[in-house]
Structure formats: structure tokens, C-alpha cells
């Protein structure tokens, strides 16, 4: 998974400067002496530069010498100053004139075509050339991001919102800076190293700024920004752009002897995933000069109301222009939390086609250097190309002071004392006792969630408790124990598990545990105790089938090399059958009677008591795995390539003490592929077999993940209509699942429905065993984010239709 980002952060790319001999500083205004924010300031003919801050102030560190300094802002004429730098700092205030655009003098009448179309056809023809022009490059990146919350409710879903460090005047909730080295190689290989990081109010944290997250490259046909739009966005110069956009030539101006055309891009349809605004094209070369565009909710973006994207390109050499600066401004309103943000960036010190070492692009997308968050103010004053505003300076001082206070034992204890108070809400939300100074906590699970009813135990209830402790180098300890009592079978039960993270950089942890518990025959737990309680009491349908398991187990997980994860485990279990002990019904449904607790649906016990000692091993191969490295931690990126999983399990038989005796192996291939505007497809294919089955009890069978109730988890490997245990097998089997999410491609074209932003889904599930040679399910569905989903499914056995049904999923 990706590094967890603050709410709706959008990151820009800005470059790191080195310390030079002297500073060129000043303020930039327009002809009416109004401040001009985010003006690009650079040395003519280079990418050595900066941007002004929101107050129009700029700073540029330079060695002694004579320089031609360019001041550039979309909508204003390029301004050029000659400055002589010695050893003393100098100030140069600059006033920019409004862009001297020569307005389009062509009057478009009737069917006459706007001149913009001819220009854009040239730009579209050159798109692929510029996308592939540079095989590789590296550059320095400086990023500054700021987010504000302007309004928020006191509670969401019954929980209080705490913004302890929110400045009531500025509303700043997040302010950060970072300096990185960014490396790129075709086709799409990236590697970034964060050299320094600063987060206002938290000296221990690392900035969420990441250059690669903001690679909004308009030379690509489809621009993928998953957090905004899972379908992707259509570039104004995409091969098929004419199908999505209209164009209008606003006018032209001359810059450095080149004519720059200002083209307005206008969506043909209001709700297409497209941009609005202006793109500036350099005539003759037909390259992008700059962009000034934005996205709105109608473009099918998530979370944000509006995001503005402003980019400036500069020549790296006479033939190559690359992005120098970005500015992203956005506004959001989610669940009543309103706010905005701005990220500015500069890329500089480009090296074209550097000689990267062999295997340099090894899947590591981002590495955050140890100590990158330990840089002092002297360092930041030297490398920061964009001056801090008074408001930002104030936030650093205020929040750093608060942070120092908040790290003291007295303060942490006082906060814990307030939050550790017992409340009535504990019954449904649970209770957690914190000791933040010692980095440990204790919790009691929601009591209401431990109360249930099934035909084996009758009414049952218990308690779930746990302890968590954080150590140095991101190591963690977790202990969880649960216990309870069945009032009908009059049995106590309980278990405990301990998990310790041994090496976070290798994803390594060890887990040991044991207990006596009633457990489902399918260890994947296809029906939850809560849903089984509802169906048992209201529908008289006791789907959950249980047996008693007294066991001890241990397992170990570690990454052998990047992309190869090993899991090994062993378990000793004493397994005993259980039978129904109650016939109580809250609501009688005609003559319906509870079924036997034997999942094979007969009145005899499901198996004879037995003991089993099993060992298991799994190898998970994530091909071309990409990852993020933080000090003492590793996070896996969302996979782009297939994953192969090999499972082996052996029950070691031996006389009367160990009854189970078998060998089982399974291979699974899973993955997904992106069809861009048509959506995304996920698939999973499995094949397995018991190679030795001398003694196999029913809980050892291979069980398919069926679903017999209206509610579904909608996991990729879940069948919609299959009985939980009807086709469980000890023979060879094949299993396949495929699901395609159109992500609004169809309903986006239907008035009214498109405002709901629903995803359309289609898919199929397949199973083959010796007793059922062909079982197929076909389904269609609608989904709102991942909070709500409804499917209609039809099932076929041996080409004959055998069932149909609705499935619903709700989750947050």
C-alpha cells in the first residue's frame, strides 16, 4: 500500500537549491501594485530558479557573477532583469505587465473552424514525440504543501473531531517541506530519495510530499491520478482529445522570439473526465509552453470540489523542455469538513540521460533517508527556494512550540486522563486506555459485538481485550485475548494470540497463540457471527457450522528478497464435533426447522474426534514489486503486475495420537489490469489437489467461499450464490473469479444517474471439481465508492440455470 497521506493531500513538485554566495530577493507586483503570487523566477537559459510565495516575495541564491533573470507568470509578459551578484545580498522588486496578447482576429462564422483546432492538431501529432523524447533524467525537487480546514462539525458518526493544533485564525492543519532527488527512465520507471523533510509541529514525522505523486504529464493520453479519478483523465492533446474537447484560440504573444498561442480547452460534454482552462502551445515546435487548467466535480473527480493546475515548462537544453514549476490549489468539502490547500513545486538541476547504475530502478519508488527530519533551521534557510510567508513562519514557531509541550510526560498524561474516561459509548464503540508517553495502550472490544446466538451455544457472550506496545525502530507488540460462555451448551471458551514485529524492513513478524474455541469448518469464516445471529433468530436459518478446536500454533513471516514473501507455520489441534443444543426461535417461519450442525447435512456427527499436527508454508511472488522505504520500515505499493501464491500444507499422522494425515498444495494467480477510460479488471485463478489423503476430516477439506445470505463481503474470491459446504472437496479443483469495474463509464452518460457517481460492475465466478464439473456465476452490480454495493447474480450448474439472487454489501 501507499504511504498514508493526510486527508486529500495533493502534492506538487518543487526543487532543492544549494547555498550560494548571495541572495537576490524582492517582491513582485502588477501594474496596480497588487501582489503577484507564485511567479516563476529563473536564470535565463537554465532551470536554476524559484517561485515567489503567496505574498509575492522571492529569494534566489546565486554565486557571484552577472545574470539575466526572467520573471514569468501566466497572463503576464515575461520580464527580464540583469543583475550583478557580489558577496552582499541585493533586493530587486519587479513589476509585471499584463500579457500583451494579440487577440484572435479571425471571426468564426457558420461552419468555419476556429484556428485553435489546427494548432491543437499539430500539438496532438507531436504528443508522442515529446512524451518519449527524453529516455532518462534526474533532477532536484523541492515541495512545499499547506492545507487548511475552514469549517468542520463537532462530531462525525458520533465521534468527536479533535484538531488540537488547528490555528483558529489561519486554519492551517498541515504545513510541510521536502527536498528530494528524483530519477526517471522510460518506460515509466521512477526512483526518488527524500533527503530532507520538515513537518510543522512534528519533528518526528516525515513529509507526505512525493514528487512522483504529482507527475501530471499532459503528454500522456490518459492521466492516472487514482485518488482523484480511478478511470483517469483525458489530456487536451490526447490522440482522441477531439472527441472530448472543443478549442478556442484566445490570442497569441511573442516570448524569446517564439509565438505562444493561448488555447482555451472546453469540454464537449459537462460530465466527461476532462480539464477546463487554458493550454499554451509554442508554434512551430508545437510543444507545451505552460498550462492553466482546472478540474471540477462534474469531471467525475472524487473528494475535491475543484483543483487548479498551473505548470510552467523551461528549456533544459535547446531541444528539450521539461516541467520547471507546478502549483496545485484545491478546495474540498467532505462530511462537513471544509478546507483548501496549495502545493507549489520547482524541478531544477536536470541531468539528461544520466548513467544510472545497473539495477538502479529496483522497484523502490521512494526512500526517505534516516535523519531527513533532523535538519535544523540553518539548513532550511539555505535550501528553501520559496520564501516562507509570515503566516507560515508563524505556524512553524507556534506549532513547534506546541509540539515540544505536547511531548512532555505531564501533557501526555493529562490528555490520556481525559480520553481514558469510561463512557456509555464503550458498549458499542469499545474502550481504549492510552499511555502515550510509554507508547502503549490497552483496549476492550465493543461488548455488544461479543454477544450472539447460534444453535450450538445458544445465547453466548464474552469479552475481547488487547494490549499494544510500540518500540524503537518501528517494532511492535500486540497481545489479544478473548473469552466467553455459551448459555445453552454450558461451555467456557477462550483464546490468546501474541504478534511481534521482528524486522519491519523485511515485513517480518512472529505470531504464537492457542486456546479452546468453537470455530467454523471453513477457516475463512464465510459468515460472521453477527449475520448468523440475525438469520438464526429472524429467518430460522442456522448457516454457521461449528466444531470445537483446542490448539496451539506458531507462524513466522518474512520477506526473503523484494517481492518474495515467505510464511511458515505449525499447529497442534485437538478437534471435537459439536451438535445443536437449542431450538429456540425468536420468530417462527412456518414449519422451518434448524438444520443439523453437520455441514454435510445429515443428522450424524460431522466427524470423529481427532488430533492433528500440521505444518504449512507459503511463497508469495509479487512480480516487479514496487515499494516505499522509510527509516526502519517498508511499505508495499499497489501491485501493477500479477502475484503468484504457492501454498503447501501437510498433516503428519502417527498412530493413535495423531489422526490427520494428508498433503495438500494450491497455486493461485491473481492480479488486475487497467483499461483506462473503460475501467479496471481484477482476476484470481486457483488450482489445487490433495496429493495424499490417508486421513482427512471435513474441516481439512478445501472449502469454497460461498454465500447463502443476502449480505456479501464481495471479496474477489467470493461466490455469490454457492452453498457454504455443498461442494467442499478432497479431490482436484479449479477456481476462477473475474470482475470488471467500469468506474462510471456507462452511467456517466445518463442524466441524473451520473450525479450519483456510481460504479458499474460485471463479473463471473467459476468452479470445477470431480463432483461438479462446471459451476458458473454471472453477475452485474452497482457500487458507491466502497461504502455500498448491490449485485444481481445468476448461477449455472452443468449449463442449467440453478439459482439467482441479490447480494448487498455495506462497509466503511
XYZ file of N, CA, C and O in Angstrom, residues 126-291:
664
model
N 2.430 15.855 -32.279
C 3.755 15.864 -31.646
C 3.743 15.291 -30.222
O 4.800 15.171 -29.598
N 2.543 14.960 -29.718
C 2.422 14.495 -28.335
C 3.336 13.307 -28.041
O 4.110 13.321 -27.079
N 3.258 12.272 -28.836
C 4.034 11.065 -28.605
C 5.528 11.345 -28.696
O 6.324 10.785 -27.916
N 5.926 12.233 -29.595
C 7.345 12.574 -29.724
C 7.872 13.173 -28.423
O 8.926 12.770 -27.924
N 7.137 14.137 -27.876
C 7.607 14.790 -26.648
C 7.490 13.860 -25.432
O 8.288 13.957 -24.498
N 6.514 12.962 -25.444
C 6.393 12.011 -24.335
C 7.614 11.098 -24.264
O 8.094 10.763 -23.175
N 8.131 10.702 -25.420
C 9.256 9.765 -25.477
C 10.593 10.437 -25.756
O 11.604 9.747 -25.888
N 10.607 11.772 -25.845
C 11.817 12.476 -26.285
C 13.012 12.209 -25.383
O 14.134 12.002 -25.845
N 12.776 12.200 -24.076
C 13.861 12.010 -23.107
C 13.783 10.590 -22.568
O 12.775 10.193 -21.973
N 14.841 9.827 -22.770
C 14.851 8.446 -22.297
C 15.009 8.378 -20.786
O 14.429 7.507 -20.137
N 15.778 9.292 -20.206
C 16.008 9.272 -18.760
C 16.444 10.654 -18.297
O 17.017 11.426 -19.067
N 16.161 10.947 -17.038
C 16.645 12.201 -16.456
C 16.636 12.086 -14.940
O 15.998 11.201 -14.356
N 17.357 12.995 -14.312
C 17.277 13.156 -12.861
C 17.201 14.640 -12.574
O 17.634 15.467 -13.386
N 16.641 14.993 -11.447
C 16.539 16.403 -11.076
C 16.365 16.509 -9.570
O 16.085 15.529 -8.882
N 16.549 17.713 -9.065
C 16.313 18.001 -7.651
C 14.891 18.533 -7.499
O 14.387 19.246 -8.362
N 14.271 18.180 -6.400
C 12.864 18.530 -6.186
C 12.675 19.137 -4.801
O 13.109 18.559 -3.809
N 12.059 20.292 -4.790
C 11.634 20.897 -3.515
C 10.111 21.004 -3.537
O 9.530 21.425 -4.544
N 9.462 20.608 -2.463
C 7.998 20.639 -2.379
C 7.585 21.353 -1.092
O 8.151 21.097 -0.029
N 6.630 22.238 -1.232
C 6.009 22.838 -0.044
C 4.500 22.694 -0.173
O 3.918 23.054 -1.198
N 3.893 22.153 0.866
C 2.451 21.951 0.856
C 1.799 22.526 2.094
O 2.359 22.479 3.193
N 0.613 23.083 1.897
C -0.133 23.679 3.004
C -1.597 23.315 2.847
O -2.152 23.392 1.745
N -2.233 22.927 3.942
C -3.666 22.639 3.939
C -4.337 23.354 5.099
O -3.761 23.480 6.184
N -5.558 23.778 4.847
C -6.351 24.463 5.878
C -7.690 23.763 6.039
O -8.226 23.201 5.094
N -8.207 23.842 7.228
C -9.601 23.490 7.483
C -10.320 24.773 7.868
O -9.948 25.432 8.838
N -11.309 25.108 7.079
C -12.014 26.376 7.306
C -13.296 26.204 8.107
O -13.793 27.151 8.707
N -13.820 24.960 8.102
C -15.054 24.712 8.834
C -15.187 23.218 9.052
O -14.859 22.424 8.167
N -15.666 22.827 10.229
C -15.851 21.404 10.474
C -16.906 21.187 11.545
O -17.101 22.030 12.428
N -17.629 20.061 11.490
C -18.613 19.754 12.530
C -17.918 19.313 13.810
O -16.729 18.968 13.798
N -18.640 19.304 14.887
C -18.068 18.869 16.152
C -17.930 17.349 16.208
O -17.016 16.830 16.837
N -18.852 16.635 15.521
C -18.823 15.181 15.559
C -19.109 14.618 14.173
O -19.781 15.244 13.358
N -18.571 13.420 13.909
C -18.887 12.644 12.712
C -19.153 11.222 13.155
O -18.321 10.600 13.834
N -20.336 10.695 12.804
C -20.728 9.337 13.189
C -20.620 9.144 14.706
O -20.236 8.077 15.179
N -20.936 10.192 15.439
C -20.941 10.089 16.888
C -19.605 10.287 17.554
O -19.520 10.333 18.781
N -18.551 10.399 16.783
C -17.215 10.589 17.349
C -16.817 12.055 17.247
O -17.006 12.691 16.209
N -16.244 12.554 18.330
C -15.800 13.944 18.338
C -14.572 14.113 17.457
O -13.704 13.242 17.393
N -14.535 15.259 16.772
C -13.364 15.591 15.961
C -12.422 16.439 16.805
O -12.836 17.422 17.412
N -11.155 16.040 16.825
C -10.152 16.768 17.595
C -9.112 17.348 16.646
O -8.408 16.614 15.966
N -9.032 18.656 16.570
C -7.976 19.338 15.833
C -7.230 20.206 16.844
O -7.353 21.424 16.859
N -6.479 19.536 17.705
C -5.869 20.223 18.834
C -4.919 21.335 18.416
O -4.754 22.325 19.117
N -4.246 21.152 17.277
C -3.233 22.120 16.883
C -3.729 23.049 15.780
O -2.956 23.758 15.153
N -5.041 23.039 15.511
C -5.585 23.886 14.461
C -5.592 25.333 14.916
O -6.150 25.663 15.962
N -4.958 26.200 14.117
C -4.935 27.626 14.407
C -6.296 28.209 14.056
O -6.732 28.141 12.901
N -6.993 28.762 15.045
C -8.337 29.287 14.806
C -8.338 30.464 13.848
O -9.359 30.791 13.259
N -7.171 31.120 13.674
C -7.096 32.264 12.758
C -6.767 31.822 11.344
O -7.485 32.121 10.393
N -5.679 31.070 11.174
C -5.251 30.674 9.835
C -5.934 29.404 9.356
O -6.099 29.194 8.150
N -6.322 28.547 10.280
C -6.939 27.280 9.903
C -5.950 26.257 9.387
O -6.355 25.204 8.884
N -4.640 26.531 9.483
C -3.646 25.600 8.950
C -3.656 24.293 9.749
O -3.520 24.308 10.966
N -3.815 23.185 9.041
C -3.801 21.873 9.674
C -2.561 21.096 9.273
O -2.164 20.137 9.942
N -1.942 21.490 8.171
C -0.766 20.761 7.688
C 0.119 21.705 6.894
O -0.351 22.418 5.999
N 1.403 21.730 7.254
C 2.405 22.517 6.541
C 3.686 21.697 6.505
O 4.151 21.237 7.546
N 4.221 21.506 5.322
C 5.422 20.688 5.224
C 6.287 21.136 4.051
O 5.814 21.771 3.107
N 7.572 20.753 4.123
C 8.523 20.981 3.043
C 9.377 19.736 2.893
O 9.584 18.985 3.848
N 9.870 19.524 1.689
C 10.772 18.394 1.468
C 11.726 18.708 0.333
O 11.431 19.509 -0.551
N 12.879 18.051 0.376
C 13.885 18.136 -0.683
C 14.204 16.711 -1.119
O 14.491 15.854 -0.278
N 14.119 16.459 -2.418
C 14.318 15.108 -2.927
C 15.178 15.112 -4.181
O 15.330 16.137 -4.849
N 15.695 13.938 -4.476
C 16.348 13.666 -5.752
C 15.426 12.727 -6.511
O 15.118 11.629 -6.035
N 14.977 13.176 -7.695
C 14.020 12.404 -8.475
C 14.689 11.864 -9.731
O 15.392 12.597 -10.440
N 14.463 10.580 -10.002
C 15.079 9.910 -11.148
C 13.999 9.236 -11.984
O 13.070 8.613 -11.442
N 14.163 9.323 -13.309
C 13.168 8.773 -14.223
C 13.855 8.083 -15.392
O 14.900 8.542 -15.877
N 13.231 6.979 -15.845
C 13.711 6.283 -17.039
C 12.519 5.649 -17.734
O 11.637 5.080 -17.096
N 12.503 5.770 -19.058
C 11.445 5.144 -19.842
C 11.555 3.617 -19.726
O 12.668 3.082 -19.615
N 10.415 2.903 -19.744
C 9.061 3.435 -19.784
C 8.448 3.514 -18.388
O 8.057 2.499 -17.826
N 8.389 4.674 -17.819
C 7.701 4.893 -16.556
C 8.397 4.413 -15.309
O 7.758 4.231 -14.267
N 9.714 4.205 -15.337
C 10.439 3.790 -14.143
C 10.827 5.026 -13.332
O 11.342 5.995 -13.895
N 10.587 4.985 -12.039
C 10.927 6.124 -11.191
C 11.609 5.641 -9.918
O 11.425 4.514 -9.462
N 12.413 6.516 -9.355
C 13.011 6.281 -8.051
C 13.307 7.639 -7.432
O 13.918 8.495 -8.056
N 12.878 7.812 -6.199
C 13.004 9.103 -5.520
C 13.650 8.911 -4.158
O 13.345 7.943 -3.448
N 14.532 9.819 -3.813
C 15.164 9.796 -2.494
C 14.872 11.122 -1.794
O 15.256 12.182 -2.279
N 14.158 11.044 -0.661
C 13.867 12.236 0.118
C 15.054 12.512 1.034
O 15.346 11.745 1.945
N 15.722 13.631 0.772
C 16.936 13.973 1.501
C 16.615 14.707 2.791
O 17.278 14.521 3.813
N 15.596 15.541 2.751
C 15.223 16.292 3.951
C 13.716 16.490 3.976
O 13.057 16.562 2.934
N 13.202 16.582 5.182
C 11.755 16.652 5.380
C 11.466 17.488 6.619
O 12.149 17.362 7.639
N 10.455 18.324 6.511
C 10.082 19.171 7.646
C 8.560 19.244 7.711
O 7.906 19.574 6.719
N 8.008 18.902 8.872
C 6.569 18.959 9.091
C 6.313 19.871 10.279
O 6.857 19.650 11.359
N 5.500 20.877 10.053
C 5.221 21.828 11.120
C 4.559 21.132 12.296
O 3.542 20.446 12.149
N 5.163 21.280 13.464
C 4.569 20.752 14.680
C 4.874 19.303 14.984
O 4.352 18.752 15.943
N 5.747 18.667 14.189
C 6.083 17.273 14.479
C 7.473 16.970 13.958
O 7.651 16.612 12.795
N 8.448 17.085 14.811
C 9.841 16.881 14.408
C 10.151 15.410 14.142
O 11.190 15.092 13.565
N 9.251 14.508 14.566
C 9.486 13.079 14.352
C 8.869 12.573 13.059
O 9.186 11.479 12.606
N 7.987 13.369 12.469
C 7.244 12.912 11.291
C 8.046 13.143 10.016
O 9.008 13.911 9.985
N 7.614 12.465 8.955
C 8.183 12.661 7.629
C 7.109 13.265 6.729
O 5.933 12.922 6.831
N 7.547 14.152 5.858
C 6.619 14.804 4.946
C 5.960 13.785 4.038
O 6.570 12.799 3.621
N 4.689 14.024 3.710
C 3.990 13.187 2.752
C 4.237 13.651 1.320
O 3.716 13.061 0.382
N 5.000 14.701 1.151
C 5.290 15.197 -0.195
C 6.046 14.128 -0.987
O 7.028 13.578 -0.511
N 5.587 13.894 -2.178
C 6.232 12.900 -3.027
C 6.145 13.372 -4.474
O 5.060 13.524 -5.028
N 7.303 13.581 -5.096
C 7.345 14.126 -6.444
C 6.590 13.253 -7.434
O 5.862 13.739 -8.299
N 6.748 11.952 -7.313
C 6.139 11.052 -8.291
C 4.622 11.068 -8.229
O 3.953 10.739 -9.217
N 4.044 11.424 -7.091
C 2.591 11.507 -6.998
C 2.026 12.626 -7.857
O 0.835 12.648 -8.149
N 2.856 13.571 -8.222
C 2.362 14.726 -8.960
C 2.895 14.769 -10.385
O 3.065 15.833 -10.951
N 3.140 13.617 -10.956
C 3.582 13.585 -12.340
C 2.375 13.732 -13.262
O 1.973 12.804 -13.963
N 1.780 14.893 -13.243
C 0.665 15.170 -14.155
C 1.272 15.572 -15.489
O 1.669 16.710 -15.697
N 1.359 14.598 -16.372
C 2.039 14.765 -17.653
C 1.001 14.847 -18.761
O 0.399 13.837 -19.141
N 0.787 16.048 -19.280
C -0.228 16.239 -20.310
C 0.191 15.644 -21.651
O -0.612 15.621 -22.587
N 1.420 15.155 -21.765
C 1.820 14.456 -22.978
C 1.305 13.017 -22.996
O 1.429 12.332 -24.006
N 0.744 12.555 -21.901
C 0.132 11.222 -21.871
C -1.322 11.333 -22.331
O -1.997 12.319 -22.069
N -1.802 10.284 -22.993
C -3.204 10.259 -23.403
C -4.133 10.301 -22.198
O -5.055 11.116 -22.128
N -3.881 9.387 -21.260
C -4.692 9.285 -20.047
C -3.819 9.596 -18.848
O -2.733 9.032 -18.697
N -4.292 10.478 -18.015
C -3.548 10.892 -16.832
C -4.158 10.189 -15.628
O -5.314 10.436 -15.268
N -3.390 9.285 -15.030
C -3.893 8.467 -13.936
C -3.563 9.107 -12.591
O -2.410 9.250 -12.226
N -4.595 9.514 -11.876
C -4.459 10.018 -10.502
C -5.531 9.304 -9.695
O -6.657 9.773 -9.571
N -5.188 8.116 -9.155
C -6.190 7.240 -8.574
C -6.992 7.894 -7.466
O -8.187 7.649 -7.335
N -6.343 8.710 -6.653
C -7.063 9.324 -5.544
C -8.140 10.281 -6.039
O -9.139 10.512 -5.379
N -7.971 10.819 -7.250
C -8.949 11.752 -7.815
C -9.946 11.053 -8.717
O -11.142 11.284 -8.638
N -9.436 10.225 -9.626
C -10.302 9.602 -10.616
C -9.728 8.241 -10.984
O -8.663 8.159 -11.584
N -10.454 7.194 -10.624
C -9.954 5.847 -10.903
C -9.935 5.555 -12.400
O -9.168 4.727 -12.869
N -10.787 6.222 -13.153
C -10.817 6.000 -14.600
C -9.679 6.701 -15.307
O -9.282 6.308 -16.397
N -9.160 7.746 -14.721
C -8.162 8.550 -15.398
C -8.807 9.753 -16.066
O -10.027 9.851 -16.222
N -7.974 10.689 -16.477
C -8.418 11.958 -17.062
C -7.833 12.093 -18.462
O -6.704 11.683 -18.712
N -8.594 12.684 -19.366
C -8.191 12.810 -20.762
C -7.390 14.098 -20.953
O -7.852 15.184 -20.623
N -6.186 13.968 -21.487
C -5.357 15.136 -21.773
C -5.961 15.937 -22.930
O -6.530 15.359 -23.864
N -5.821 17.268 -22.911
C -6.304 18.089 -24.033
C -5.565 17.826 -25.338
O -6.034 18.251 -26.394
N -4.407 17.131 -25.292
C -3.704 16.794 -26.529
C -3.611 15.283 -26.703
O -2.725 14.777 -27.393
N -4.532 14.536 -26.082
C -4.585 13.088 -26.271
C -4.945 12.777 -27.724
O -5.514 13.608 -28.439
N -4.636 11.569 -28.143
C -4.953 11.164 -29.511
C -6.439 11.308 -29.828
O -6.824 11.624 -30.956
N -7.286 11.046 -28.826
C -8.732 11.135 -29.017
C -9.320 12.397 -28.406
O -10.519 12.465 -28.118
N -8.491 13.418 -28.183
C -8.941 14.629 -27.496
C -10.066 15.333 -28.239
O -10.955 15.940 -27.620
N -10.054 15.281 -29.567
C -11.087 15.976 -30.344
C -12.488 15.430 -30.050
O -13.481 16.116 -30.277
N -12.550 14.197 -29.545
C -13.843 13.622 -29.188
C -14.357 14.213 -27.877
O -15.563 14.235 -27.638
N -13.452 14.712 -27.038
C -13.834 15.194 -25.710
C -13.820 16.718 -25.572
O -14.468 17.255 -24.673
N -13.047 17.397 -26.412
C -12.828 18.836 -26.213
C -13.252 19.659 -27.426
O -13.183 19.202 -28.575
N -13.636 20.895 -27.114
C -13.692 21.973 -28.104
C -12.556 22.933 -27.767
O -12.098 22.984 -26.622
N -12.102 23.709 -28.772
C -10.970 24.611 -28.567
C -11.290 25.991 -29.122
O -12.030 26.132 -30.102
N -10.705 26.975 -28.459
C -10.856 28.352 -28.943
C -9.527 29.087 -28.786
O -8.909 29.040 -27.711
N -9.078 29.710 -29.867
C -7.845 30.496 -29.828
C -8.137 31.861 -29.228
O -8.798 32.695 -29.843
N -7.629 32.070 -27.999
C -7.828 33.357 -27.329
C -6.929 34.433 -27.919
O -7.288 35.611 -27.960
N -5.752 34.045 -28.371
C -4.803 35.003 -28.901
C -3.395 34.467 -28.803
O -3.186 33.292 -28.472
N -2.412 35.325 -29.131
C -1.013 34.905 -29.146
C -0.128 36.008 -28.602
O -0.518 37.184 -28.572
N 1.078 35.644 -28.158
C 2.078 36.618 -27.767
C 3.446 36.047 -28.111
O 3.590 34.851 -28.389
N 4.425 36.905 -28.129
C 5.779 36.505 -28.507
C 6.656 36.502 -27.259
O 6.652 37.454 -26.485
N 7.394 35.400 -27.086
C 8.300 35.279 -25.957
C 9.605 34.680 -26.465
O 9.612 33.596 -27.051
N 10.691 35.405 -26.265
C 12.011 34.958 -26.729
C 12.003 34.601 -28.215
O 12.626 33.637 -28.656
N 11.263 35.400 -28.983
C 11.225 35.211 -30.428
C 10.309 34.111 -30.898
O 10.229 33.831 -32.099
N 9.599 33.459 -30.003
C 8.685 32.383 -30.357
C 7.242 32.818 -30.107
O 6.936 33.471 -29.101
N 6.354 32.439 -31.015
C 4.938 32.746 -30.855
C 4.302 31.703 -29.947
O 4.440 30.495 -30.174
N 3.609 32.179 -28.918
C 2.918 31.306 -27.973
C 1.417 31.511 -28.153
O 0.924 32.641 -28.042
N 0.692 30.451 -28.450
C -0.753 30.516 -28.649
C -1.474 30.130 -27.371
O -1.172 29.104 -26.746
N -2.424 30.952 -26.988
C -3.240 30.698 -25.807
C -4.546 30.048 -26.256
O -5.377 30.672 -26.903
N -4.715 28.752 -25.897
C -5.854 27.972 -26.357
C -6.771 27.658 -25.186
O -6.324 27.099 -24.177
N -8.032 28.032 -25.319
C -8.999 27.639 -24.307
C -9.498 26.230 -24.607
O -9.855 25.905 -25.744
N -9.451 25.355 -23.579
C -9.960 23.991 -23.733
C -11.316 23.908 -23.050
O -11.469 24.296 -21.889
N -12.309 23.415 -23.808
C -13.699 23.434 -23.360
C -14.272 22.028 -23.503
O -14.219 21.443 -24.586
N -14.804 21.434 -22.449
C -15.388 20.089 -22.561
C -16.573 20.076 -23.525
O -17.403 20.997 -23.518
N -16.649 19.055 -24.346
C -17.812 18.895 -25.210
C -19.032 18.463 -24.408
O -20.166 18.798 -24.760
N -18.783 17.683 -23.364
C -19.870 17.218 -22.502
C -19.491 17.543 -21.061
O -18.358 17.331 -20.641
N -20.441 17.998 -20.322
C -20.180 18.547 -18.994
C -19.580 17.522 -18.035
O -18.755 17.869 -17.190
N -19.962 16.261 -18.178
C -19.601 15.284 -17.155
C -18.496 14.328 -17.591
O -18.283 13.301 -16.960
N -17.783 14.636 -18.663
C -16.652 13.807 -19.062
C -15.461 14.058 -18.136
O -15.328 15.154 -17.559
N -14.557 13.081 -17.985
C -13.366 13.262 -17.137
C -12.297 14.077 -17.859
O -11.278 13.546 -18.310
N -12.532 15.369 -17.960
C -11.673 16.248 -18.751
C -11.354 17.526 -17.977
O -11.975 17.853 -16.973
N -10.368 18.263 -18.508
C -9.912 19.511 -17.906
C -10.641 20.698 -18.537
O -11.204 20.608 -19.628
N -10.562 21.805 -17.832
C -11.056 23.074 -18.324
C -9.931 24.100 -18.157
O -9.054 23.914 -17.336
N -9.973 25.189 -18.932
C -8.979 26.240 -18.749
C -8.200 26.521 -20.015
O -8.765 26.521 -21.124
N -6.868 26.732 -19.836
C -6.038 27.162 -20.962
C -4.764 26.319 -21.044
O -4.175 25.942 -20.023
N -4.369 26.044 -22.284
C -3.084 25.432 -22.550
C -2.349 26.322 -23.535
O -2.950 26.820 -24.494
N -1.067 26.571 -23.264
C -0.259 27.459 -24.095
C 0.668 26.597 -24.956
O 1.431 25.788 -24.424
N 0.597 26.779 -26.270
C 1.356 25.980 -27.227
C 2.339 26.877 -27.975
O 1.971 27.944 -28.478
N 3.580 26.424 -28.040
C 4.605 27.154 -28.783
C 4.516 26.781 -30.273
O 4.613 25.595 -30.622
N 4.313 27.762 -31.104
C 4.176 27.496 -32.540
C 5.481 26.953 -33.124
O 6.569 27.194 -32.608
N 5.328 26.222 -34.224
C 6.410 25.587 -34.980
C 6.936 24.331 -34.272
O 7.081 23.279 -34.894
N 7.249 24.449 -32.970
C 7.668 23.240 -32.260
C 6.456 22.464 -31.740
O 6.552 21.266 -31.508
N 5.330 23.151 -31.494
C 4.064 22.575 -31.036
C 4.209 21.848 -29.706
O 3.529 20.868 -29.430
N 5.125 22.358 -28.884
C 5.285 21.794 -27.543
C 4.457 22.608 -26.554
O 4.030 23.743 -26.830
N 4.246 22.036 -25.370
C 3.535 22.753 -24.304
C 4.481 23.784 -23.704
O 5.597 23.458 -23.298
N 4.023 25.016 -23.639
C 4.766 26.087 -23.002
C 4.379 26.196 -21.530
O 5.240 26.338 -20.653
N 3.073 26.098 -21.254
C 2.567 26.182 -19.887
C 1.092 25.771 -19.894
O 0.473 25.637 -20.950
N 0.551 25.556 -18.713
C -0.861 25.195 -18.583
C -1.474 25.977 -17.436
O -0.804 26.315 -16.457
